[in-house]
Coordinates of C-alpha atoms in Angstrom, one line a residue:
P1 CA -5.7 -1.2 -15.3
P2 CA -2.0 -0.5 -15.7
K3 CA -0.3 -1.1 -19.0
Q4 CA 2.4 -3.1 -17.2
I5 CA 2.1 -5.2 -14.0
P6 CA 4.1 -3.5 -11.2
S7 CA 7.0 -5.4 -9.8
L8 CA 6.9 -7.0 -6.4
G9 CA 9.4 -4.4 -5.1
Q10 CA 7.1 -1.6 -6.3
A11 CA 4.0 -3.1 -4.7
V12 CA 5.9 -3.5 -1.4
L13 CA 7.0 0.1 -1.6
W14 CA 3.5 1.3 -2.2
I15 CA 2.1 -0.7 0.8
A16 CA 5.0 0.6 3.0
M17 CA 4.2 4.1 2.0
L18 CA 0.6 3.6 3.1
G19 CA 2.1 2.6 6.4
G20 CA 4.1 5.8 6.8
Y21 CA 7.4 4.8 5.0
L22 CA 8.9 8.0 3.5
N23 CA 11.4 6.3 1.1
R24 CA 14.1 8.8 1.7
K25 CA 17.6 8.3 0.3
H26 CA 19.2 7.1 3.5
D27 CA 16.1 5.3 5.0
H28 CA 16.5 1.6 5.9
P29 CA 14.1 -0.8 4.1
P30 CA 10.5 -0.9 5.5
G31 CA 10.1 -3.2 8.5
P32 CA 7.3 -5.3 9.7
T33 CA 5.5 -2.6 11.7
V34 CA 5.4 -0.3 8.7
M35 CA 4.2 -3.1 6.4
W36 CA 1.5 -4.1 8.9
R37 CA 0.3 -0.5 9.1
G38 CA 0.3 -0.4 5.3
F39 CA -1.7 -3.6 5.0
L40 CA -4.2 -2.3 7.5
T41 CA -4.6 1.0 5.5
L42 CA -4.9 -1.0 2.2
H43 CA -7.6 -3.2 3.8
E44 CA -9.6 -0.2 4.9
I45 CA -9.3 1.5 1.5
T46 CA -10.5 -1.8 -0.2
K47 CA -13.5 -2.1 2.1
M48 CA -14.5 1.5 1.3
Y49 CA -14.1 1.0 -2.4
R50 CA -16.3 -2.2 -2.3
L51 CA -18.9 -0.3 -0.2
F52 CA -19.1 2.5 -2.6
R53 CA -19.2 0.1 -5.6
Q54 CA -22.2 -1.7 -4.1
N55 CA -24.2 1.6 -4.1
E56 CA -23.7 2.2 -7.9

């Protein structure tokens, strides 16, 4: 586990990046489509993690 809990903004940024957000200097904040894609990707990653953990 991390030493410090990430901020809400950091968590949103990570999810947005999973959805394709590049976080460049002049980019607008991530929108709902990018966030949705990020949540879908996170969901798939979580499912795979749980599946692999079951087989240990």
